[in-house]
N, CA, C and O of each residue as an XYZ file, in Angstrom:
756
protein
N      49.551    -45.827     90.886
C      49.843    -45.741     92.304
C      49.877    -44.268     92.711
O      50.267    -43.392     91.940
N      49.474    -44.044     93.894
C      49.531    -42.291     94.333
C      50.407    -42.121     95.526
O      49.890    -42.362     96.616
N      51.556    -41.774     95.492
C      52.524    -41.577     96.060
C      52.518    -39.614     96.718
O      52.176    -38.569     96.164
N      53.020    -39.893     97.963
C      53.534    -38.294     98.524
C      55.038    -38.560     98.595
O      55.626    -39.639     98.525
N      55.654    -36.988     98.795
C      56.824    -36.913     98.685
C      57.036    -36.301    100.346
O      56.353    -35.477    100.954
N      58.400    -37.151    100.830
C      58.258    -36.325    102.310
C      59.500    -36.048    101.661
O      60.094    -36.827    100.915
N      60.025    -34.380    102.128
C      61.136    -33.978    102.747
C      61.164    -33.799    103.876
O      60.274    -33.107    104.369
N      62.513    -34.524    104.962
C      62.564    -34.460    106.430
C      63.645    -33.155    106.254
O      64.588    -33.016    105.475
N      63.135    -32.311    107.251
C      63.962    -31.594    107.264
C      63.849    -30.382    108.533
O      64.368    -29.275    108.389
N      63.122    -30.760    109.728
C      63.479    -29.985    111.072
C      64.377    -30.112    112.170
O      64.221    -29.689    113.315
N      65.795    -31.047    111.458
C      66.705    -30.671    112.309
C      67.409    -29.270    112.434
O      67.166    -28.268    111.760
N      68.285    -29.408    113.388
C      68.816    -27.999    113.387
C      69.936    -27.729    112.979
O      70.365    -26.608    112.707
N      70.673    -29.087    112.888
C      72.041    -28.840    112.129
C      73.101    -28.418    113.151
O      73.948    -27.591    112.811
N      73.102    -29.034    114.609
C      74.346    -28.800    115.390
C      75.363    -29.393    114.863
O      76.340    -28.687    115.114
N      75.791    -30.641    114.048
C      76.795    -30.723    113.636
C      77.769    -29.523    112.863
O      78.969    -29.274    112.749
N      76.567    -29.000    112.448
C      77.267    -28.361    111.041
C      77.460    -26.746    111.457
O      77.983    -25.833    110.818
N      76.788    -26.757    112.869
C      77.013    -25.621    113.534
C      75.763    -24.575    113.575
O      75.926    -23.533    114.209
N      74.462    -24.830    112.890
C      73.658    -24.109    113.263
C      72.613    -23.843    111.054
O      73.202    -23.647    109.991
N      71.352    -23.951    111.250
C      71.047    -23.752    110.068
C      71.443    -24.009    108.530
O      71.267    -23.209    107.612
N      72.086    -25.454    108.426
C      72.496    -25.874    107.619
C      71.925    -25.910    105.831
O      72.553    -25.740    104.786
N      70.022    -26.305    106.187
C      69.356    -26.305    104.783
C      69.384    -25.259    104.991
O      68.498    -24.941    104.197
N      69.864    -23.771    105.710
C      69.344    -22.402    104.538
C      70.796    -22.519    104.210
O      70.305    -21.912    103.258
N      72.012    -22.665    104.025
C      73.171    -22.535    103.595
C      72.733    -22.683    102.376
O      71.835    -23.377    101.900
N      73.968    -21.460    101.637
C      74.121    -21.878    100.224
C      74.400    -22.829     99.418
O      75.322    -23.489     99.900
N      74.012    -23.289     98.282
C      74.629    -24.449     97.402
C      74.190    -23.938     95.938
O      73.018    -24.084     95.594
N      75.250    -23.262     94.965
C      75.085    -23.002     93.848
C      74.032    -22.156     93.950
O      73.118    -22.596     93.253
N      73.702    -21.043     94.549
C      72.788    -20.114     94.830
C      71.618    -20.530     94.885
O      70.734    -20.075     94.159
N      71.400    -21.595     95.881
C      70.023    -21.526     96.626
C      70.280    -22.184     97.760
O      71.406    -22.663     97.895
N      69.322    -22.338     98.774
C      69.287    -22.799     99.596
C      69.673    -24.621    100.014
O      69.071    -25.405     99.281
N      70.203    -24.999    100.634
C      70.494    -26.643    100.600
C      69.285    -27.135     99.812
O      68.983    -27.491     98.673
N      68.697    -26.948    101.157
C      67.396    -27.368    101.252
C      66.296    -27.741    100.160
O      65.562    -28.719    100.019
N      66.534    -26.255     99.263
C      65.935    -26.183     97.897
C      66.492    -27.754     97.152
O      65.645    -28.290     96.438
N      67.378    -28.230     97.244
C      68.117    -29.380     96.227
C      67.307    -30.488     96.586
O      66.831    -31.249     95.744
N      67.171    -30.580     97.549
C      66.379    -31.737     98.461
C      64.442    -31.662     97.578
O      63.855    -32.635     97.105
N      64.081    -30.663     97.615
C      62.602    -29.975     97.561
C      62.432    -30.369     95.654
O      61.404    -30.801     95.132
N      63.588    -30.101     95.020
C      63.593    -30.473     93.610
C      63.393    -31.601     93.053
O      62.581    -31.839     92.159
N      64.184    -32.387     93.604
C      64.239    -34.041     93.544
C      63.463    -34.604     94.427
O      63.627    -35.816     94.563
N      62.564    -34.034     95.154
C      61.331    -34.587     95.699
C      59.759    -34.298     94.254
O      58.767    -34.915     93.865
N      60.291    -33.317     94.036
C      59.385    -32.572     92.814
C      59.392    -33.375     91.384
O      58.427    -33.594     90.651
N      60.888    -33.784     91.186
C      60.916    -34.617     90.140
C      60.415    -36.058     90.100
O      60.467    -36.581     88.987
N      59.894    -36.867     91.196
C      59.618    -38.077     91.549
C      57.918    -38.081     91.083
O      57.082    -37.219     90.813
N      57.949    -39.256     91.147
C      56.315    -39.767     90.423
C      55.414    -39.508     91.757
O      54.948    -40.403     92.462
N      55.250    -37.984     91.984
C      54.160    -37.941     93.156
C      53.033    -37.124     93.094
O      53.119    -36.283     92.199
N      52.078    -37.094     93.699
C      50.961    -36.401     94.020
C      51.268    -35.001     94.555
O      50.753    -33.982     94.095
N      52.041    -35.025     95.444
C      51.938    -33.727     96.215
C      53.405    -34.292     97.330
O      53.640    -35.423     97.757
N      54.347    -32.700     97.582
C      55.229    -32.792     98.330
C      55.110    -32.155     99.753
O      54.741    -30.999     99.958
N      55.594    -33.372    101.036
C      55.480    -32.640    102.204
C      56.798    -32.004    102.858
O      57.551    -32.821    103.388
N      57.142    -30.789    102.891
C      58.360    -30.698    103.271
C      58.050    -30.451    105.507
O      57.731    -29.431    106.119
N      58.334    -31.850    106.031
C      58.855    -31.459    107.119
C      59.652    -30.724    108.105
O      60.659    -31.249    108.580
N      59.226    -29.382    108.496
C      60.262    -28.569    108.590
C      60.416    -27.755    109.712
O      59.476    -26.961    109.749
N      61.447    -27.551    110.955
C      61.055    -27.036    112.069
C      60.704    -25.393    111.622
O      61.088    -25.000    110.520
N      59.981    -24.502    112.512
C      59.870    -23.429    113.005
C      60.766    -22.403    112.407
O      61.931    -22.311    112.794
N      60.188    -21.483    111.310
C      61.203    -20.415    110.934
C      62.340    -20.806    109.691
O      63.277    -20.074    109.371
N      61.965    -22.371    108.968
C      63.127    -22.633    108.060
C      62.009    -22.538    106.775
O      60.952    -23.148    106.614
N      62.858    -21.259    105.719
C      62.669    -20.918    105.028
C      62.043    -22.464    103.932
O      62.917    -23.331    103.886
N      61.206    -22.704    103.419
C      61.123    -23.862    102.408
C      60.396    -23.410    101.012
O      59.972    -24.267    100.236
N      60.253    -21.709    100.683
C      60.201    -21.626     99.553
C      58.476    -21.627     98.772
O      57.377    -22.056     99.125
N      58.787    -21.202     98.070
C      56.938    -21.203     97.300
C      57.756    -21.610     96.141
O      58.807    -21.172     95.672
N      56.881    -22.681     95.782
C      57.069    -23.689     94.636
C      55.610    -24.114     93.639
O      55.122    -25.243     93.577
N      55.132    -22.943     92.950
C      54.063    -22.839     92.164
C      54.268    -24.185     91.190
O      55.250    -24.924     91.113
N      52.948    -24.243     90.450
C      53.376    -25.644     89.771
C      52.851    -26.962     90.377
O      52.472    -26.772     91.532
N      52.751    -27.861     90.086
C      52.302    -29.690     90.565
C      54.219    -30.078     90.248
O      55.148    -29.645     89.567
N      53.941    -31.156     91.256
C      53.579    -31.345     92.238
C      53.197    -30.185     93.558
O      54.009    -29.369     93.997
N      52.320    -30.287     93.856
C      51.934    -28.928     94.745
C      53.373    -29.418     96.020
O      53.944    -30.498     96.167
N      53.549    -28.118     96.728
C      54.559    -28.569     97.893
C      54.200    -27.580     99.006
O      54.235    -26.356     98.880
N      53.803    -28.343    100.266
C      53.143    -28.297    101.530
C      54.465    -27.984    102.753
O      55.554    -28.533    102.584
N      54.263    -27.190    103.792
C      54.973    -27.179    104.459
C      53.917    -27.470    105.911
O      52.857    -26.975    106.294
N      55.074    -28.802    106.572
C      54.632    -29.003    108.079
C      55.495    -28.481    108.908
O      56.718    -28.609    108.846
N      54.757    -27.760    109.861
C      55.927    -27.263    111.023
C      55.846    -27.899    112.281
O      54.913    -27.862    113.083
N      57.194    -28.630    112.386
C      57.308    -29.357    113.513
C      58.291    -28.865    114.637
O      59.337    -28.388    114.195
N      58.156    -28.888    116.018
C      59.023    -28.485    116.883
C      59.921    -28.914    117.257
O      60.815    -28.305    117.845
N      59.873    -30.438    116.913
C      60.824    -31.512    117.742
C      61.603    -31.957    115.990
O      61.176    -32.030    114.838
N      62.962    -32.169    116.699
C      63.628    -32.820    115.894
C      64.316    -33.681    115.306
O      64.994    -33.781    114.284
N      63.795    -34.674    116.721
C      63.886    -36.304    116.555
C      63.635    -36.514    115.302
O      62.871    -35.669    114.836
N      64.052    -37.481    114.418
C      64.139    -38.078    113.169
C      63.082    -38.761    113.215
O      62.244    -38.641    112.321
N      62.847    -39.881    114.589
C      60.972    -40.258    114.435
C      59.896    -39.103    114.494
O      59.375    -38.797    113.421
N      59.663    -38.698    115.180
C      59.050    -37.460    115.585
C      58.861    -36.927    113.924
O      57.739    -37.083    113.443
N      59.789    -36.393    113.174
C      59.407    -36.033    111.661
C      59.528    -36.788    110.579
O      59.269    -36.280    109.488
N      59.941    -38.129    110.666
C      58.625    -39.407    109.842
C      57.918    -39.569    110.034
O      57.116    -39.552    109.101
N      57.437    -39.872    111.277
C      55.807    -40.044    111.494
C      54.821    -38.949    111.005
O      53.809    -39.139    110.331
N      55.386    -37.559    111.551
C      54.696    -36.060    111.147
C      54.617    -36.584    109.209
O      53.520    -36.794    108.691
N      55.637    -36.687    108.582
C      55.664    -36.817    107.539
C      54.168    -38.010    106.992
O      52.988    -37.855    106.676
N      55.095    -39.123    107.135
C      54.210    -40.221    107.176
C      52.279    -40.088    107.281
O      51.402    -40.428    106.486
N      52.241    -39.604    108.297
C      50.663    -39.352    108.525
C      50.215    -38.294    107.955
O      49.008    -38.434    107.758
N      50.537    -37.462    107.651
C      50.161    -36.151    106.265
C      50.298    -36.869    105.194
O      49.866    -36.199    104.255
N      50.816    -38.270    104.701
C      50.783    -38.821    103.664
C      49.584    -40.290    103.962
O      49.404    -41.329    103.326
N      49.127    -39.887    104.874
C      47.781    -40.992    104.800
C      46.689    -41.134    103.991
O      45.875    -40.214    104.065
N      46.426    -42.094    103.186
C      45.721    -42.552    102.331
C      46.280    -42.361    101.064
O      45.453    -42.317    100.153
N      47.705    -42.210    100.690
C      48.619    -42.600     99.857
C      49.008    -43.853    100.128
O      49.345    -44.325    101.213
N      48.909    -44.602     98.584
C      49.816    -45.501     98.566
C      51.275    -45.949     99.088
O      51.521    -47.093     99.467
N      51.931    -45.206     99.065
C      53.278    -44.919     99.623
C      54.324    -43.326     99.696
O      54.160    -42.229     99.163
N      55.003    -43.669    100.276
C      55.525    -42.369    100.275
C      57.353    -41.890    100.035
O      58.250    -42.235    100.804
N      57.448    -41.463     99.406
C      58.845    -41.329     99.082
C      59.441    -40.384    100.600
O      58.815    -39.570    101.278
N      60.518    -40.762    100.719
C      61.294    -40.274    101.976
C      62.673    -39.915    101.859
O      63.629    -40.607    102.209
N      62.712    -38.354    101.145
C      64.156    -37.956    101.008
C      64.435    -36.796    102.067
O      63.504    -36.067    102.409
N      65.913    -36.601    102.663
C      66.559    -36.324    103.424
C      66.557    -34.785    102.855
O      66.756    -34.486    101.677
N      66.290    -33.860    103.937
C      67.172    -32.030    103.488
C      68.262    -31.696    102.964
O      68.601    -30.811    102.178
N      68.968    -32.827    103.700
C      70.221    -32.264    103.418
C      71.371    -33.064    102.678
O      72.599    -33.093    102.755
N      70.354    -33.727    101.891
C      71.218    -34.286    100.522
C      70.306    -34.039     99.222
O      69.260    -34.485     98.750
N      71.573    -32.793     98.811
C      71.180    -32.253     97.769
C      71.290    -32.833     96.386
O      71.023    -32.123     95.416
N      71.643    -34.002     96.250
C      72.617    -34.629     94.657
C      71.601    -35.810     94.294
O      72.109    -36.224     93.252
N      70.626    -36.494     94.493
C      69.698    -37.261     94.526
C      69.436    -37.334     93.222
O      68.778    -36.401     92.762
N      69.864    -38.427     92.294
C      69.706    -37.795     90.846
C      68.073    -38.303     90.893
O      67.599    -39.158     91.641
N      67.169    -37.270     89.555
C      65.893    -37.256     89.788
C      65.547    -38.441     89.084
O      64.681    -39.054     89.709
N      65.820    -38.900     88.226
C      65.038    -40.415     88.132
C      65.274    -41.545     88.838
O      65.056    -42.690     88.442
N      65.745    -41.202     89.943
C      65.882    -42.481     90.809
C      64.353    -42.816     91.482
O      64.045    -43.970     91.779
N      63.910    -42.259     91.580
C      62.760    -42.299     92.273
C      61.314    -43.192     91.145
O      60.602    -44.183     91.312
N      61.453    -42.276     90.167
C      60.815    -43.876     89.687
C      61.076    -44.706     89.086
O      60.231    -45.320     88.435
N      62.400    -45.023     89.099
C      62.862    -46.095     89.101
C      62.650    -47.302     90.215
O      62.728    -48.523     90.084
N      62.324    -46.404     91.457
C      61.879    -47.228     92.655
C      60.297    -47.775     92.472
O      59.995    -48.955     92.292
N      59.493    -46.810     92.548
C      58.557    -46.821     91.898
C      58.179    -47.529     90.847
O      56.953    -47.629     90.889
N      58.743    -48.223     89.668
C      58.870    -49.055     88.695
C      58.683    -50.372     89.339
O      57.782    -51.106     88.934
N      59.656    -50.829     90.559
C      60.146    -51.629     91.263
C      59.596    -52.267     92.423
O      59.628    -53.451     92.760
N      59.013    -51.121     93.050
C      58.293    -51.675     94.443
C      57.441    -52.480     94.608
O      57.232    -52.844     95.765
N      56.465    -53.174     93.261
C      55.109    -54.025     93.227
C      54.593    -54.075     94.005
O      53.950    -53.072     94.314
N      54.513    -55.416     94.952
C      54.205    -55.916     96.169
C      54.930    -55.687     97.263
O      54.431    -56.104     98.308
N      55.897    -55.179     97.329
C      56.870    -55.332     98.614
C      56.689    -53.853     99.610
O      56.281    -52.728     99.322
N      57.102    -54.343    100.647
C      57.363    -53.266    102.044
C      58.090    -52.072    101.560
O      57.617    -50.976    101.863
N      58.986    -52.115    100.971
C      59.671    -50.444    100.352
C      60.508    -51.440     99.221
O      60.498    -52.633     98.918
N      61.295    -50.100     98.754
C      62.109    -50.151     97.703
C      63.508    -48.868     97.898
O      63.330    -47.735     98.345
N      64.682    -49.367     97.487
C      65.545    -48.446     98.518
C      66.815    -48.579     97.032
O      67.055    -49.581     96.358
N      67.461    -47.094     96.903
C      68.387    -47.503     96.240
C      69.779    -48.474     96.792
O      69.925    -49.021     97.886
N      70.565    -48.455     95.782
C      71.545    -49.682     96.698
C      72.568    -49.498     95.465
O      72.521    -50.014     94.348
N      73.665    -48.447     96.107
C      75.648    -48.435     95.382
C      76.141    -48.945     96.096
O      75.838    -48.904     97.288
N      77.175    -49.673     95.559
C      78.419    -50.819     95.934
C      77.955    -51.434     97.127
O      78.791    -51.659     98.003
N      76.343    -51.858     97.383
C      76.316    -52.907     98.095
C      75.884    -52.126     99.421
O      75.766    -52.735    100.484
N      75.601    -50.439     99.290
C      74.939    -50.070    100.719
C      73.467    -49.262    100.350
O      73.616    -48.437     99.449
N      72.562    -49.327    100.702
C      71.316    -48.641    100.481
C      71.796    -47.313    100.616
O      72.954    -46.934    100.789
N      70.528    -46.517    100.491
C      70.762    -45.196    100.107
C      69.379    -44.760     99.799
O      68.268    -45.287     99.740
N      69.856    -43.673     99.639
C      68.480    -42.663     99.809
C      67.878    -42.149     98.731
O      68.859    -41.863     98.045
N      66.964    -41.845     98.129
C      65.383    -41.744     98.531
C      65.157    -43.590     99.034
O      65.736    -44.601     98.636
N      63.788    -43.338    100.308
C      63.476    -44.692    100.180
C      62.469    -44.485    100.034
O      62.053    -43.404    100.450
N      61.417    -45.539     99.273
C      60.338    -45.610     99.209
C      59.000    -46.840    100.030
O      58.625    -47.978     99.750
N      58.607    -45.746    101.207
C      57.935    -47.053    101.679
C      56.233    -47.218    100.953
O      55.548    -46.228    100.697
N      55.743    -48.744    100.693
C      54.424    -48.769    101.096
C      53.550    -48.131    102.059
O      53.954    -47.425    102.983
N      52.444    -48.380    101.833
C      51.746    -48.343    102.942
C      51.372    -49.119    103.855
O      50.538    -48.826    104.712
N      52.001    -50.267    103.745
C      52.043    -51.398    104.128
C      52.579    -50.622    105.441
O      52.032    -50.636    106.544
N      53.842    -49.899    105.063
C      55.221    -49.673    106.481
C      54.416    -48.780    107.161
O      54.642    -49.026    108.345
N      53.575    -47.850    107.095
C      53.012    -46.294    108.015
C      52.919    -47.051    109.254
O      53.729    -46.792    110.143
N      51.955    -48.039    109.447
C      51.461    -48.406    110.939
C      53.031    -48.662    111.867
O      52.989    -48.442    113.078
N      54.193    -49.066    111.318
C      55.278    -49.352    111.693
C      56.003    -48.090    112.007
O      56.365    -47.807    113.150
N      56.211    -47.327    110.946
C      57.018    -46.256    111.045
C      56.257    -45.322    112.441
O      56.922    -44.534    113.114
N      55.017    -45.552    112.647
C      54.099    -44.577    113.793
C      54.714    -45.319    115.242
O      54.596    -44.738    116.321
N      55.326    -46.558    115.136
C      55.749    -46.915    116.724
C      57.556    -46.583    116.372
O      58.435    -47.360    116.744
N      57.772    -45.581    115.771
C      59.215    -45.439    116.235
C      59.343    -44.150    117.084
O      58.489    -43.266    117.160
N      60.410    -44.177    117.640
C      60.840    -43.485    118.967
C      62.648    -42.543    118.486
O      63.648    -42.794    117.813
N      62.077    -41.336    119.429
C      63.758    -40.929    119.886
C      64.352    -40.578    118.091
O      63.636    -40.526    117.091
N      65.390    -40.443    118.148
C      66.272    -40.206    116.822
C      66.557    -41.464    115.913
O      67.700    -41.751    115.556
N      65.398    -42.221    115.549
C      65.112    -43.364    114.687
C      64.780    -43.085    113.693
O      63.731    -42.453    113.577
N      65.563    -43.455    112.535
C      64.171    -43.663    111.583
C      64.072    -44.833    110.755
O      64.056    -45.770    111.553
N      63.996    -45.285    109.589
C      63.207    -46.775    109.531
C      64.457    -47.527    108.998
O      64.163    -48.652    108.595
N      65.629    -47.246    108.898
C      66.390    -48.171    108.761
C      66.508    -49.401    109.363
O      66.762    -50.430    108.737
N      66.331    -49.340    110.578
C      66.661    -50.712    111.577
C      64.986    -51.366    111.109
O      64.955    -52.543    111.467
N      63.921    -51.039    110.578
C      63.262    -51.673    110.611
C      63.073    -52.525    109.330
O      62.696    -53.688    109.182
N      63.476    -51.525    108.411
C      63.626    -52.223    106.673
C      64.868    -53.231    106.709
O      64.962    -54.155    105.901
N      65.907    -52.958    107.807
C      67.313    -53.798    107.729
C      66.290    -55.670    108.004
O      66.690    -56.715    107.491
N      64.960    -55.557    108.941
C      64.866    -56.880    109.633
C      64.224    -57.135    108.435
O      64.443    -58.325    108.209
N      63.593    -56.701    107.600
C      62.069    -57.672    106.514
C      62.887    -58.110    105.758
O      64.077    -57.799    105.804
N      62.246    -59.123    104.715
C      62.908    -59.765    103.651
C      62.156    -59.409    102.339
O      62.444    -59.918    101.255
N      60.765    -58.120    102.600
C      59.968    -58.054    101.392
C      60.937    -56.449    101.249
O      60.202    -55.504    100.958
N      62.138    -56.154    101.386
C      62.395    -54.827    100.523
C      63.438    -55.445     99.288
O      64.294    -56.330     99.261
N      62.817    -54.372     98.181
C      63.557    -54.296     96.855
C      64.635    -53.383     97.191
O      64.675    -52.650     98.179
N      65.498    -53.497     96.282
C      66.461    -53.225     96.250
C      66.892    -52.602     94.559
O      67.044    -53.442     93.672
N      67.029    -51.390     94.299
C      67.345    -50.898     93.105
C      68.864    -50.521     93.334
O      69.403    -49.892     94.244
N      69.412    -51.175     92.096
C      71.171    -50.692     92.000
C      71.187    -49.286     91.299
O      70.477    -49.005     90.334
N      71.829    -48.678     91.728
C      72.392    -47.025     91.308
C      73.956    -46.816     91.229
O      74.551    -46.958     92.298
N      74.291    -46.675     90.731
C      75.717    -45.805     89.992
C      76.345    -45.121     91.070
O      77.295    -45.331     91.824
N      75.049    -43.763     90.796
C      75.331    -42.790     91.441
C      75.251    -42.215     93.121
O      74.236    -41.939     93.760
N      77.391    -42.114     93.777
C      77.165    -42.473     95.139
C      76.323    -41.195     95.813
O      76.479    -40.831     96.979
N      75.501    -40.649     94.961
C      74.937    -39.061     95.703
C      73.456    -39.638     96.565
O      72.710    -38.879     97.183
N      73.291    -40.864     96.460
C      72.857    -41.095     97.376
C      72.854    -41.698     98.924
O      71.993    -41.883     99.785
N      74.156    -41.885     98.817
C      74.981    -41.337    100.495
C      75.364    -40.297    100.229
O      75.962    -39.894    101.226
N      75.396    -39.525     99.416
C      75.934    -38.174    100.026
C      74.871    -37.495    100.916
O      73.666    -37.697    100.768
N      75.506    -36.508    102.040
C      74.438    -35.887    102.990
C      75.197    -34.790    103.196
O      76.166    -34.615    102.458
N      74.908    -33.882    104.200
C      76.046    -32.471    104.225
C      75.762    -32.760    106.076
O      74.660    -33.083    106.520
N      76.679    -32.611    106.711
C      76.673    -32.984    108.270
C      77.719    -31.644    108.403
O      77.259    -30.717    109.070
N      78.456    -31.541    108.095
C      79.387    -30.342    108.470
C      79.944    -29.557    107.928
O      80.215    -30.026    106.823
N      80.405    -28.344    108.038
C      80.918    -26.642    106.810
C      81.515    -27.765    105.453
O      80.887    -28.059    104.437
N      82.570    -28.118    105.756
C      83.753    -29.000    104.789
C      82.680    -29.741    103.847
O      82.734    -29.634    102.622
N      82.059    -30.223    104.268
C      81.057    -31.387    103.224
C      80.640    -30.290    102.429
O      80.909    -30.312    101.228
N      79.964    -29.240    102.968
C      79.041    -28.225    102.337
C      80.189    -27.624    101.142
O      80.168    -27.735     99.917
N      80.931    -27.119    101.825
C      82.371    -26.426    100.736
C      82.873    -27.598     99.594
O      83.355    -27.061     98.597
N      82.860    -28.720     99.555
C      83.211    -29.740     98.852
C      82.325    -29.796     97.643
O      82.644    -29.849     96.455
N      81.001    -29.771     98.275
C      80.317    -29.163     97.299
C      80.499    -28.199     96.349
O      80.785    -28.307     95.156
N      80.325    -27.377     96.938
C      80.662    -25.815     96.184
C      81.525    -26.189     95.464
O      81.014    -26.207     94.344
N      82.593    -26.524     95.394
C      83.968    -26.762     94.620
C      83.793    -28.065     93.457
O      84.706    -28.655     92.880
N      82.479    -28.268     93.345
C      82.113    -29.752     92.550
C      82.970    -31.200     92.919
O      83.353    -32.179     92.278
N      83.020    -30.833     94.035
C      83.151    -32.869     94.648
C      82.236    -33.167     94.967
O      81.220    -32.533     94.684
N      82.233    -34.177     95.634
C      81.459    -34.943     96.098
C      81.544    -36.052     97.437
O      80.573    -36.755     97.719
């Protein structure tokens, strides 16, 4: 199967008060944590979605890693950007900027999993979680979303997504504000 890797990542981070993936985490950039565990996944090539001016790094080596610059920072607006730079891939892995803890074999573990079905999504104590992995089945779908969407409400309606159990809750973890980020630093979680 030939899979791309999206990192979403051209928000701006008003929660968190302004430039969140360049914040530090264990001396690098958020962002970088996100870009790794996209790197470690069973893919072809990584797209990091990324607004205007956010640092995303030269990452020599395969998986090669691509930067799109997008203006808008609607959450549809940079799946779709994502999504369609991953056209004529089989599917595409879809991890978040700003969750850095994504342990790296989760991903093909999804990948292992997905066969026939619409995506494949991790799933601790009973809530999905992130990386998800859609088919290509989902692109034509994910291209009619709108506004600050992204494909949850649409994977919540099908009955063809897998579901992989994980341990580990670092896939809800996300960083939304300073405190999350510092929690980090201090090895919580």
């Amino acid at each position: 199967m030939s899979y791309a890797a999206l990192v979403l990542a051209a928000g701006h981070g008003r929660r968190f008060g302004g430039d969140k993936l360049s914040a530090p985490l264990h001396g690098e950039p958020l962002l970088f944590h996100a870009i790794h565990a996209a790197r470690a996944a069973p893919v072809e090539r990584v797209v990091v979605v990324a607004r205007p001016g956010l640092d995303t790094g030269d990452w020599p080596g395969e998986p090669a890693v691509e930067t799109l610059r997008l203006a808008s920072d609607a959450l549809s607006d940079t799946l779709k950007a994502g999504i369609a730079a991953a056209a004529g891939m089989e599917g595409a892995f879809v991890f978040l900027g700003d969750m850095p803890h994504i342990p790296h074999g989760l991903a093909a573990r999804l990948a292992a999993a997905i066969g026939p079905a619409y995506a494949a999504m991790p799933r601790q104590a009973g809530r999905p979680g992130h990386p998800v992995l859609l088919s290509a089945a989902a692109f034509a779908a994910i291209a009619a979303l709108t506004g600050d969407e992204g494909a949850g409400r649409l994977l919540r309606r099908r009955a063809d997504v897998v579901f992989v159990d994980c341990a580990d809750p670092a896939i809800h973890l996300d960083v939304d504000y300073p405190p999350d980020l510092q929690a980090l630093q201090e090895g919580g979680s």
